[in-house]
Coordinates of C-alpha atoms in Angstrom, one line a residue:
Chain A
X300 CA 0.3 0.1 0.0
X301 CA 2.7 2.6 0.4
X302 CA 4.6 2.1 -2.5
X303 CA 2.3 3.7 -4.5
X304 CA 1.4 7.1 -2.9
X305 CA 5.5 6.9 -3.0
X306 CA 6.3 7.1 -6.5
X307 CA 2.8 9.5 -6.4
X308 CA 5.0 11.7 -4.0
X309 CA 7.9 11.2 -6.8
X310 CA 6.1 12.6 -9.7
X311 CA 4.2 15.4 -7.6
X312 CA 8.4 16.8 -7.1
X313 CA 8.8 17.0 -10.6
X314 CA 5.9 19.0 -11.7
X315 CA 6.2 22.0 -8.9
X316 CA 8.4 24.5 -8.2
X317 CA 10.7 24.4 -5.5
X318 CA 8.9 26.5 -2.2
X319 CA 10.7 29.8 -2.5
X320 CA 10.4 29.9 -6.3
X321 CA 6.5 29.3 -5.5
X322 CA 6.1 32.1 -2.2
X323 CA 8.1 34.5 -4.9
X324 CA 5.9 33.9 -7.3
X325 CA 2.7 34.4 -4.8
X326 CA 4.9 37.3 -3.2
X327 CA 4.9 39.2 -7.0
X328 CA 1.5 38.4 -7.4
X329 CA 0.3 39.6 -5.0
X330 CA 2.3 42.8 -5.0
X331 CA 0.8 43.2 -8.3
X332 CA -2.6 43.4 -7.3
X333 CA -2.1 45.5 -4.3
X334 CA -0.9 47.7 -6.3
X335 CA -2.7 48.0 -9.1
X336 CA -6.6 46.4 -8.2
X337 CA -6.4 47.2 -4.0
X338 CA -5.2 50.6 -3.9
X339 CA -7.1 52.5 -6.5
X340 CA -10.0 51.3 -5.1
X341 CA -9.3 52.0 -1.1
X342 CA -8.2 55.2 -2.9
X343 CA -11.4 55.8 -3.6
X344 CA -13.1 55.2 -0.5
X345 CA -10.9 57.1 1.7
X346 CA -11.2 60.0 -0.7
X347 CA -14.7 60.1 -0.4
X348 CA -14.6 60.0 3.9
X349 CA -11.1 62.4 3.4
X350 CA -12.8 64.8 5.6
X351 CA -15.4 63.2 8.0
X352 CA -18.9 61.6 6.9
X353 CA -20.9 65.0 7.1
X354 CA -18.9 66.6 3.9
X355 CA -19.2 62.5 2.1
X356 CA -23.2 63.5 2.9
X357 CA -23.0 66.6 1.4
X358 CA -22.6 65.2 -1.5
X359 CA -26.0 63.9 -1.7
X360 CA -27.9 67.1 -0.8
X361 CA -26.9 68.5 -4.1
X362 CA -29.9 68.0 -6.1
X363 CA -27.3 68.0 -9.4
X364 CA -26.5 64.5 -7.8
X365 CA -29.7 63.2 -7.4
X366 CA -30.7 63.9 -11.0
X367 CA -26.9 62.3 -12.1
X368 CA -27.8 59.6 -10.3
X369 CA -32.0 58.9 -12.1
X370 CA -30.7 59.7 -15.0
X371 CA -28.2 56.7 -15.2
X372 CA -30.7 54.4 -13.3
X373 CA -32.9 55.1 -16.3
X374 CA -30.3 54.6 -18.5
X375 CA -29.5 51.2 -17.8
X376 CA -33.4 50.5 -17.3
X377 CA -33.5 51.0 -21.2
X378 CA -30.2 50.1 -22.2
X379 CA -30.1 46.4 -20.3
X380 CA -33.9 44.9 -21.2
X381 CA -32.9 45.7 -24.9
X382 CA -29.8 44.3 -25.0
X383 CA -31.3 41.6 -23.5
X384 CA -33.9 40.8 -25.8
X385 CA -31.3 40.9 -28.7
X386 CA -29.1 38.7 -26.8
X387 CA -31.9 36.1 -26.3
X388 CA -32.8 36.0 -30.0
X389 CA -29.0 36.5 -31.6
X390 CA -27.9 33.2 -29.3
X391 CA -30.9 31.7 -30.3
X392 CA -30.4 32.3 -33.7
X393 CA -26.6 31.9 -34.1
X394 CA -26.5 28.3 -31.1
X395 CA -29.7 26.7 -32.8
X396 CA -29.8 27.0 -36.2
X397 CA -26.5 26.3 -38.8
X398 CA -27.0 28.8 -41.6
X399 CA -24.5 30.7 -44.8
X400 CA -22.7 33.6 -42.9
X401 CA -23.3 32.7 -39.2
X402 CA -18.8 33.4 -38.3
X403 CA -19.1 36.6 -39.6
X404 CA -22.8 37.4 -38.4
X405 CA -21.0 36.7 -34.9
X406 CA -17.9 38.3 -35.2
X407 CA -20.6 41.6 -35.7
X408 CA -22.1 41.3 -32.6
X409 CA -18.4 41.8 -30.8
X410 CA -17.8 44.5 -33.1
X411 CA -19.0 47.8 -30.5
X412 CA -16.4 45.9 -28.4
X413 CA -13.7 47.3 -30.4
X414 CA -14.5 50.5 -31.4
X415 CA -13.2 53.3 -29.3
X416 CA -16.4 54.8 -26.9
X417 CA -15.4 58.1 -28.2
X418 CA -16.1 56.6 -32.0
X419 CA -19.3 55.1 -30.8
X420 CA -20.4 58.3 -29.4
X421 CA -19.2 60.1 -32.4
X422 CA -20.9 58.1 -35.2
X423 CA -24.8 59.1 -33.2
X424 CA -24.0 63.0 -33.6
X425 CA -22.9 62.0 -37.7
X426 CA -26.5 60.7 -37.3
X427 CA -28.6 62.9 -34.6
X428 CA -26.3 65.7 -34.7
X429 CA -27.5 69.7 -35.6
X430 CA -25.2 68.9 -38.8
X431 CA -25.6 64.8 -39.2
X432 CA -27.7 62.9 -41.4
X433 CA -31.5 63.2 -39.5
X434 CA -30.1 66.6 -38.1
X435 CA -32.3 69.4 -40.0
X436 CA -35.4 67.2 -39.8
X437 CA -35.2 66.6 -36.1
X438 CA -35.0 70.3 -35.4
X439 CA -37.8 70.7 -37.7
X440 CA -40.1 68.5 -35.6
X441 CA -38.6 69.5 -32.3
X442 CA -37.4 66.1 -31.4
X443 CA -33.5 65.9 -29.3
X444 CA -31.0 63.5 -29.5
X445 CA -27.7 64.4 -29.1
X446 CA -27.2 66.4 -25.6
X447 CA -30.1 65.2 -24.5
X448 CA -31.7 61.8 -22.8
X449 CA -32.1 59.6 -26.3
X450 CA -28.2 59.8 -26.9
X451 CA -27.4 59.3 -23.8
X452 CA -29.7 55.7 -24.2
X453 CA -28.1 55.1 -27.3
X454 CA -24.9 55.4 -27.1
X455 CA -24.9 53.5 -23.7
X456 CA -27.0 50.3 -25.8
X457 CA -24.1 50.4 -28.3
X458 CA -20.9 50.1 -26.0
X459 CA -23.1 47.5 -24.5
X460 CA -24.7 45.6 -27.1
X461 CA -22.9 42.6 -26.8
X462 CA -22.5 41.7 -23.1
X463 CA -25.8 39.4 -23.2
X464 CA -25.2 37.9 -26.5
X465 CA -21.7 36.5 -25.9
X466 CA -22.5 34.9 -22.6
X467 CA -25.0 33.1 -24.3
X468 CA -24.0 32.4 -27.6
X469 CA -21.4 29.5 -26.1
X470 CA -23.5 28.5 -24.0
X471 CA -26.5 27.7 -25.8
X472 CA -24.3 26.4 -28.3
X473 CA -22.9 23.6 -26.2
X474 CA -26.2 22.6 -25.0
X475 CA -26.9 21.7 -28.4
X476 CA -31.1 21.4 -29.1
X477 CA -31.5 17.9 -27.9
X478 CA -33.7 19.3 -25.2
X479 CA -35.4 21.1 -27.5
X480 CA -36.4 19.0 -30.1
X481 CA -37.7 16.5 -27.2
X482 CA -40.0 19.2 -26.1
X483 CA -41.3 19.9 -29.4
X484 CA -41.8 16.4 -30.1
X485 CA -44.3 16.1 -26.8
X486 CA -46.2 19.2 -28.3
X487 CA -44.8 21.9 -27.0
X488 CA -45.1 25.4 -28.7
X489 CA -42.7 27.5 -29.8
X490 CA -42.9 30.3 -26.6
X491 CA -43.3 27.0 -23.8
X492 CA -40.6 25.5 -25.3
X493 CA -38.4 28.7 -25.0
X494 CA -40.0 29.4 -21.4
X495 CA -39.7 25.8 -19.8
X496 CA -36.9 24.3 -21.8
X497 CA -34.1 26.9 -22.5
X498 CA -34.5 30.0 -20.4
X499 CA -33.8 27.4 -17.0
X500 CA -30.5 26.0 -18.9
X501 CA -29.5 29.8 -19.9
X502 CA -30.7 31.6 -16.3
X503 CA -27.6 31.9 -15.0
X504 CA -25.5 32.7 -18.3
X505 CA -28.2 35.4 -18.4
X506 CA -27.9 36.7 -15.2
X507 CA -24.3 36.4 -15.8
X508 CA -24.2 39.1 -18.8
X509 CA -27.2 41.1 -17.4
X510 CA -25.3 42.1 -14.8
X511 CA -21.8 42.9 -16.3
X512 CA -23.9 44.6 -19.0
X513 CA -25.3 46.7 -16.7
X514 CA -22.1 47.6 -14.8
X515 CA -20.4 49.0 -17.9
X516 CA -24.2 50.6 -18.6
X517 CA -24.2 52.4 -15.3
X518 CA -20.5 53.2 -15.7
X519 CA -19.9 54.2 -19.5
X520 CA -17.9 57.5 -19.3
X521 CA -16.5 58.3 -23.0
X522 CA -19.6 57.1 -25.4
X523 CA -21.8 59.1 -23.0
X524 CA -19.7 62.3 -22.4
X525 CA -19.6 63.2 -26.1
X526 CA -23.2 63.1 -26.5
X527 CA -24.3 64.3 -23.7
X528 CA -23.9 68.1 -23.5
X529 CA -22.6 68.6 -19.9
X530 CA -26.0 69.6 -18.9
X531 CA -26.0 69.8 -15.2
X532 CA -28.9 68.5 -14.1
X533 CA -30.6 67.5 -16.7
X534 CA -28.2 65.0 -19.4
X535 CA -25.4 64.3 -16.7
X536 CA -25.0 60.9 -15.5
X537 CA -23.2 59.2 -12.7
X538 CA -19.8 59.1 -14.2
X539 CA -20.4 62.6 -16.0
X540 CA -21.3 64.1 -12.9
X541 CA -18.0 62.6 -11.4
X542 CA -16.0 64.5 -13.7
X543 CA -17.8 67.5 -13.4
X544 CA -17.5 68.0 -9.5
X545 CA -13.3 66.4 -10.0
X546 CA -12.6 69.3 -12.5
X547 CA -14.3 71.7 -10.0
X548 CA -12.0 70.5 -7.7
X549 CA -14.5 69.4 -5.6
X550 CA -12.9 66.2 -4.6
X551 CA -14.5 65.0 -1.6
X552 CA -17.6 65.5 -3.4
X553 CA -16.6 64.0 -6.8
X554 CA -15.0 60.6 -4.8
X555 CA -18.4 60.4 -3.2
X556 CA -20.5 60.1 -6.1
X557 CA -17.3 58.1 -7.8
X558 CA -17.8 55.0 -4.3
X559 CA -21.3 54.6 -5.4
X560 CA -20.0 53.9 -8.2
X561 CA -17.3 51.7 -6.8
X562 CA -20.0 50.2 -4.6
X563 CA -21.6 48.9 -7.6
X564 CA -18.3 47.5 -8.9
X565 CA -18.1 45.2 -6.0
X566 CA -21.5 44.4 -5.8
X567 CA -21.5 42.8 -9.3
X568 CA -18.3 41.2 -8.4
X569 CA -19.5 39.7 -5.8
X570 CA -22.6 38.4 -7.8
X571 CA -20.6 37.5 -10.6
X572 CA -18.4 35.3 -8.3
X573 CA -21.8 33.6 -7.2
X574 CA -22.7 33.0 -10.3
X575 CA -19.5 31.5 -11.1
X576 CA -19.4 29.2 -8.1
X577 CA -23.5 28.5 -9.7
X578 CA -22.0 26.9 -13.1
X579 CA -18.8 25.2 -11.1
X580 CA -21.5 23.5 -9.1
X581 CA -23.7 23.1 -11.9
X582 CA -20.8 21.0 -13.6
X583 CA -19.2 18.9 -11.1
X584 CA -23.0 17.6 -10.6
X585 CA -23.2 17.0 -14.2
X586 CA -19.8 14.8 -14.2
X587 CA -20.5 13.3 -11.5
X588 CA -23.5 11.9 -13.8
X589 CA -22.3 9.4 -16.5
X590 CA -19.9 7.2 -16.0
X591 CA -17.2 8.8 -17.7
X592 CA -16.5 12.3 -16.7
X593 CA -16.1 14.6 -19.7
X594 CA -15.7 17.9 -18.5
X595 CA -16.9 20.6 -20.5
X596 CA -15.4 24.3 -20.6
X597 CA -16.7 26.8 -18.1
X598 CA -19.2 29.5 -20.2
X599 CA -17.4 32.5 -19.2
Chain B
X224 CA -53.8 12.5 -53.1
X225 CA -55.1 15.1 -50.9
X226 CA -53.0 13.2 -47.8
X227 CA -49.9 12.3 -50.2
X228 CA -49.5 16.2 -50.9
X229 CA -47.9 17.1 -47.2
X230 CA -46.4 14.2 -46.4
X231 CA -44.4 13.9 -49.8
X232 CA -43.4 18.3 -48.9
X233 CA -42.4 16.5 -44.8
X234 CA -38.5 15.6 -46.0
X235 CA -37.7 19.0 -47.0
X236 CA -38.6 20.5 -43.9
X237 CA -37.2 18.4 -41.4
X238 CA -33.4 19.1 -41.6
X239 CA -31.9 20.9 -39.0
X240 CA -34.5 23.8 -38.5
X241 CA -37.0 22.1 -36.5
X242 CA -37.3 24.5 -34.0
X243 CA -39.6 27.4 -34.5
X244 CA -38.3 30.9 -34.3
X245 CA -35.7 30.9 -36.9
X246 CA -36.7 33.8 -38.9
X247 CA -37.9 35.8 -36.5
X248 CA -35.1 35.8 -34.0
X249 CA -32.4 36.3 -36.9
X250 CA -34.7 38.4 -38.3
X251 CA -34.6 40.8 -35.2
X252 CA -31.1 40.6 -34.8
X253 CA -30.1 41.6 -38.2
X254 CA -32.9 44.4 -37.4
X255 CA -31.1 45.6 -33.8
X256 CA -27.7 45.1 -35.7
X257 CA -28.4 47.2 -38.6
X258 CA -30.3 50.2 -36.3
X259 CA -27.9 50.7 -33.9
X260 CA -24.3 49.8 -34.8
X261 CA -24.1 49.0 -38.9
X262 CA -26.0 52.2 -39.9
X263 CA -24.4 54.8 -37.6
X264 CA -20.6 53.2 -38.0
X265 CA -21.4 53.6 -42.0
X266 CA -22.2 57.3 -41.4
X267 CA -18.9 57.9 -40.5
X268 CA -17.9 56.9 -44.0
X269 CA -20.7 58.4 -45.6
X270 CA -19.3 61.5 -43.6
X271 CA -15.5 60.8 -44.8
X272 CA -16.6 61.0 -48.4
X273 CA -17.7 64.2 -48.1
X274 CA -13.7 65.5 -47.7
X275 CA -11.3 66.1 -50.3
X276 CA -8.4 63.7 -50.2
X277 CA -5.9 66.4 -49.5
X278 CA -8.8 67.1 -46.1
X279 CA -8.3 63.9 -45.2
X280 CA -4.8 63.2 -44.8
X281 CA -4.0 67.1 -43.6
X282 CA -6.7 65.7 -41.1
X283 CA -4.7 62.2 -40.5
X284 CA -1.6 63.6 -40.4
X285 CA -1.4 66.7 -38.7
X286 CA 2.3 66.8 -36.2
X287 CA -0.2 67.4 -33.0
X288 CA -2.6 64.1 -34.2
X289 CA 0.4 62.0 -35.3
X290 CA 2.0 62.8 -31.6
X291 CA -1.3 61.6 -30.7
X292 CA -0.8 57.9 -32.0
X293 CA 2.2 57.8 -31.4
X294 CA 1.5 58.0 -27.9
X295 CA -2.1 56.3 -28.2
X296 CA -0.4 53.2 -29.6
X297 CA 3.1 53.4 -27.7
X298 CA 1.5 53.3 -24.1
X299 CA -1.0 50.7 -25.0
X300 CA 1.7 48.2 -26.3
X301 CA 3.7 48.6 -22.8
X302 CA 1.2 48.3 -20.8
X303 CA -0.6 44.9 -23.1
X304 CA 3.2 43.8 -22.8
X305 CA 3.8 44.6 -18.8
X306 CA -0.3 42.6 -18.6
X307 CA 1.3 40.0 -20.2
X308 CA 3.6 39.5 -17.6
X309 CA 1.7 39.8 -15.2
X310 CA -1.0 38.7 -16.4
X311 CA 0.7 35.0 -17.1
X312 CA 1.9 35.4 -14.0
X313 CA -1.3 36.2 -11.8
X314 CA -3.2 33.1 -13.7
X315 CA -0.4 30.5 -12.9
X316 CA 0.0 31.7 -9.0
X317 CA -4.0 31.0 -9.0
X318 CA -4.1 28.2 -11.4
X319 CA -1.5 26.2 -9.5
X320 CA -1.1 27.4 -5.6
X321 CA -2.7 27.5 -2.7
X322 CA -2.6 30.3 -0.9
X323 CA -4.9 32.5 1.8
X324 CA -7.3 34.9 0.3
X325 CA -7.1 32.9 -3.6
X326 CA -10.8 33.2 -4.2
X327 CA -10.9 36.6 -3.1
X328 CA -7.9 37.7 -5.5
X329 CA -9.8 36.1 -8.5
X330 CA -12.5 37.5 -7.5
X331 CA -10.5 41.1 -7.8
X332 CA -8.9 40.7 -11.1
X333 CA -12.6 41.5 -12.7
X334 CA -12.6 45.1 -11.0
X335 CA -11.1 46.8 -14.1
X336 CA -14.4 45.1 -15.7
X337 CA -16.1 46.5 -13.0
X338 CA -15.4 49.4 -12.0
X339 CA -16.5 52.7 -14.3
X340 CA -13.5 54.0 -16.1
X341 CA -13.7 57.6 -15.0
X342 CA -14.2 56.6 -11.1
X343 CA -10.8 54.4 -12.1
X344 CA -8.9 57.9 -12.8
X345 CA -9.6 60.0 -10.9
X346 CA -8.8 57.2 -8.0
X347 CA -5.0 56.9 -10.0
X348 CA -4.7 60.1 -10.0
X349 CA -5.0 60.6 -6.3
X350 CA -3.0 58.2 -5.9
X351 CA 0.3 59.1 -8.0
X352 CA -0.3 62.7 -7.5
X353 CA 2.9 64.4 -5.5
X354 CA 0.2 64.9 -2.4
X355 CA -1.5 60.8 -3.0
X356 CA -0.3 57.6 -1.2
X357 CA 2.1 56.4 -3.9
X358 CA 3.5 59.8 -5.7
X359 CA 4.5 60.9 -2.1
X360 CA 6.5 58.2 -1.4
X361 CA 8.3 58.6 -5.2
X362 CA 8.3 62.0 -5.0
X363 CA 12.0 62.5 -3.5
X364 CA 13.3 60.4 -5.9
X365 CA 12.2 62.7 -8.5
X366 CA 10.1 60.2 -10.4
X367 CA 6.3 61.3 -11.2
X368 CA 4.0 59.2 -12.3
X369 CA 0.4 61.5 -12.6
X370 CA -0.3 64.3 -15.4
X371 CA 2.7 63.2 -17.9
X372 CA 3.4 59.6 -20.3
X373 CA 4.3 57.7 -17.2
X374 CA 0.5 58.2 -16.2
X375 CA -1.0 57.2 -19.2
X376 CA 0.7 53.1 -19.4
X377 CA -0.4 53.3 -16.0
X378 CA -4.0 53.6 -16.7
X379 CA -4.0 51.1 -19.4
X380 CA -2.0 48.6 -17.6
X381 CA -5.1 48.9 -15.0
X382 CA -8.0 48.9 -17.7
X383 CA -6.2 45.8 -19.7
X384 CA -5.6 44.2 -16.5
X385 CA -8.1 41.5 -17.0
X386 CA -8.1 40.5 -20.3
X387 CA -4.4 38.4 -20.2
X388 CA -5.5 36.4 -17.0
X389 CA -8.5 35.7 -18.3
X390 CA -7.7 34.1 -21.4
X391 CA -4.6 32.3 -19.1
X392 CA -6.8 30.9 -16.9
X393 CA -8.6 28.4 -19.0
X394 CA -5.6 27.1 -20.9
X395 CA -3.5 26.6 -18.1
X396 CA -6.7 25.1 -16.4
X397 CA -7.0 22.2 -19.1
X398 CA -3.2 21.4 -19.4
X399 CA -2.8 17.7 -19.1
X400 CA -0.3 17.6 -16.1
X401 CA 1.2 14.1 -17.6
X402 CA 3.0 15.9 -21.0
X403 CA 4.8 17.5 -17.9
X404 CA 5.6 14.7 -15.8
X405 CA 6.7 12.8 -19.0
X406 CA 9.4 15.9 -19.8
X407 CA 10.1 15.8 -15.7
X408 CA 10.8 11.8 -16.6
X409 CA 13.0 12.8 -19.3
X410 CA 15.0 14.9 -17.1
X411 CA 14.1 18.0 -17.7
X412 CA 14.9 21.0 -15.5
X413 CA 11.7 22.6 -14.0
X414 CA 12.5 25.6 -16.0
X415 CA 12.9 23.4 -19.6
X416 CA 9.5 22.1 -18.9
X417 CA 7.7 25.7 -18.9
X418 CA 9.4 26.8 -21.7
X419 CA 9.3 23.9 -23.9
X420 CA 6.6 21.9 -22.6
X421 CA 4.0 25.0 -20.7
X422 CA 4.5 27.5 -22.7
X423 CA 4.4 26.4 -25.9
X424 CA -0.1 25.3 -25.2
X425 CA -0.4 28.9 -23.7
X426 CA 1.0 31.0 -26.3
X427 CA -2.0 31.4 -28.3
X428 CA -4.0 32.1 -25.4
X429 CA -1.1 34.6 -24.2
X430 CA -1.1 36.1 -27.7
X431 CA -5.1 37.2 -27.7
X432 CA -5.0 38.2 -24.7
X433 CA -2.3 40.5 -25.1
X434 CA -4.1 41.4 -28.1
X435 CA -7.6 42.0 -26.5
X436 CA -5.8 43.9 -23.9
X437 CA -3.7 46.3 -27.0
X438 CA -7.2 46.7 -28.7
X439 CA -8.5 47.9 -25.9
X440 CA -5.9 50.6 -24.8
X441 CA -6.2 52.2 -28.3
X442 CA -10.3 53.5 -27.6
X443 CA -9.9 54.0 -24.2
X444 CA -10.6 57.3 -22.5
X445 CA -12.2 57.5 -19.9
X446 CA -9.2 56.6 -17.3
X447 CA -6.8 58.3 -19.4
X448 CA -7.7 61.7 -19.3
X449 CA -7.8 62.3 -15.6
X450 CA -4.2 61.2 -15.0
X451 CA -2.6 62.2 -18.6
X452 CA -2.3 65.8 -18.0
X453 CA -3.4 66.3 -21.8
X454 CA -0.8 68.1 -23.4
X455 CA -0.9 68.6 -26.6
X456 CA 2.1 67.0 -28.5
X457 CA 3.1 65.5 -25.1
X458 CA 0.6 63.8 -23.3
X459 CA -2.8 64.2 -25.4
X460 CA -4.6 61.2 -26.5
X461 CA -6.1 60.1 -30.0
X462 CA -9.7 59.8 -28.4
X463 CA -8.9 63.2 -26.9
X464 CA -7.9 64.0 -30.3
X465 CA -11.6 63.6 -31.7
X466 CA -13.1 65.2 -28.8
X467 CA -10.9 68.1 -29.0
X468 CA -12.2 68.5 -32.9
X469 CA -16.2 67.6 -31.9
X470 CA -16.0 70.4 -29.5
X471 CA -14.6 73.2 -32.2
X472 CA -17.4 71.7 -34.2
X473 CA -14.9 70.4 -36.8
X474 CA -17.1 67.7 -37.5
X475 CA -14.7 66.7 -40.7
X476 CA -11.7 66.4 -38.9
X477 CA -13.0 64.4 -35.7
X478 CA -14.4 61.9 -37.9
X479 CA -11.5 61.3 -40.0
X480 CA -9.5 60.8 -37.3
X481 CA -12.1 58.4 -35.7
X482 CA -11.9 56.6 -39.5
X483 CA -8.1 56.4 -38.8
X484 CA -8.7 54.3 -35.3
X485 CA -11.8 52.5 -36.7
X486 CA -10.1 51.2 -39.5
X487 CA -7.6 49.7 -36.8
X488 CA -10.1 48.3 -34.8
X489 CA -10.6 46.3 -37.4
X490 CA -7.7 45.4 -37.9
X491 CA -7.1 44.0 -34.5
X492 CA -10.7 42.5 -34.4
X493 CA -9.6 40.2 -37.5
X494 CA -6.0 39.7 -35.8
X495 CA -7.8 38.3 -32.3
X496 CA -10.3 36.4 -34.1
X497 CA -7.6 34.5 -36.2
X498 CA -5.5 33.9 -32.8
X499 CA -8.7 32.9 -31.5
X500 CA -9.2 29.8 -34.5
X501 CA -5.5 29.6 -33.8
X502 CA -5.7 28.8 -30.0
X503 CA -8.8 26.6 -30.9
X504 CA -6.9 24.7 -33.2
X505 CA -4.6 24.5 -30.5
X506 CA -6.5 22.8 -27.9
X507 CA -8.4 20.6 -30.5
X508 CA -5.0 19.1 -31.4
X509 CA -3.8 18.4 -28.3
X510 CA -6.9 16.8 -26.6

């Protein structure tokens, strides 16, 4: 009994590093994380509380701060559901069927990720701005898109466009169509099949995409900055409000609003870790079921 | 005869498309994609066509714009390089070792994806300014990391940090330990095993992560403008040039520079797609 465990230990010794190498690598990695991630995060909260809690709370007495928070919430409340519907539709079309141009379509869905946020804002200015394609028509009908809320929503939709689709496409491709076909054979309608078969299967991927999409929608700066016009109390989102306060040397107020956004980021990370843990659990359960466990790649 | 007709048409309908909803989902996908992405992007090209070639050339090659390309590309390349090195290290440490706080570090790696760029920008500036935690420590040595090009690189390192970690991590997790054992049995040192066995396996993923971090850094705006100082010819990034031209109502000039950036985005998208295909081929060949 003792000889196999002995050989195992010998084999492991050849595929691990000496302890000093291991702890040096861990040390350097942790120092990097501390300097580049932990310190900036901590700085947001300490700068916000530098002059105490009353000064921190004062930042939220301002009506402009509240209108920025409201606009950020409204923008996310429109952009995220629209991209959610798109993400599910695109993933259904791309994952469940074969058709020509599928790879190209998948690349196009990812396209907004590689466009600079500033360019993303600019294209809507060229479409709807005073000198844009629809500018004269919009002016004649007294509709404002650029330097108004619709432009902010459009720019936000653009930059968060791929988030949900790109989570769902690989997940639904990996799951195949067998369960849906079984439901069809048993007489379920298309909608019933989606609601009772597909949706429970993609639930975690959907939540994952939605929280990442939401974090970006609430935090977008570059694209929104181009189309907003920075009208205080009207077209300022939270990140733009942070910029204005910061440029006016109201450091504590800027960091107070920023700390809300940092909290949003932390909540996003917590939910994301929870969803990943669920993925892991489901995968292990699935791997335990069949006689030969074939671990599938984590849909991240 | 009446029943024979639908029966005869059945075999044509069965292959592949038994699930309903193809037309409506693909139709909606194409509609939404066109309205949000394709038509607005095409506006950029149509606007460029209203410029003469000389106007376009002078807009995209004025000294100030060229200086911004040099800064944007140079700083993005440096930042992506730093991220490749430390991203690989982080991925390695997270996959291969156990240490206290590992779960926390793993979750924290995604912070740059979740933290709004403007918040990252003002926070890094507060840290690195001469009165900040880090800046005040470095000032006696004459090192300044804020309001100059160094600041640009540091902000870009921050925003590109997760890419390399998240592309290399799954490949390292799937890498077969047997190959390393075989190398060790054949007398390879641990470093030789890493160089000749492990590194070739993760190289495609590492390059993909590098390309993603580089592409993201080129377009980045929010985190950089606070820390860069934004001096023309010195620390002014290309996206800021576009904003500057827009503020002067120079739509044609802004569009011309934007087309250059968009062209680069397309190239990077193709490069990343090719790298991912290479990675899949590698993964398929090894398993």
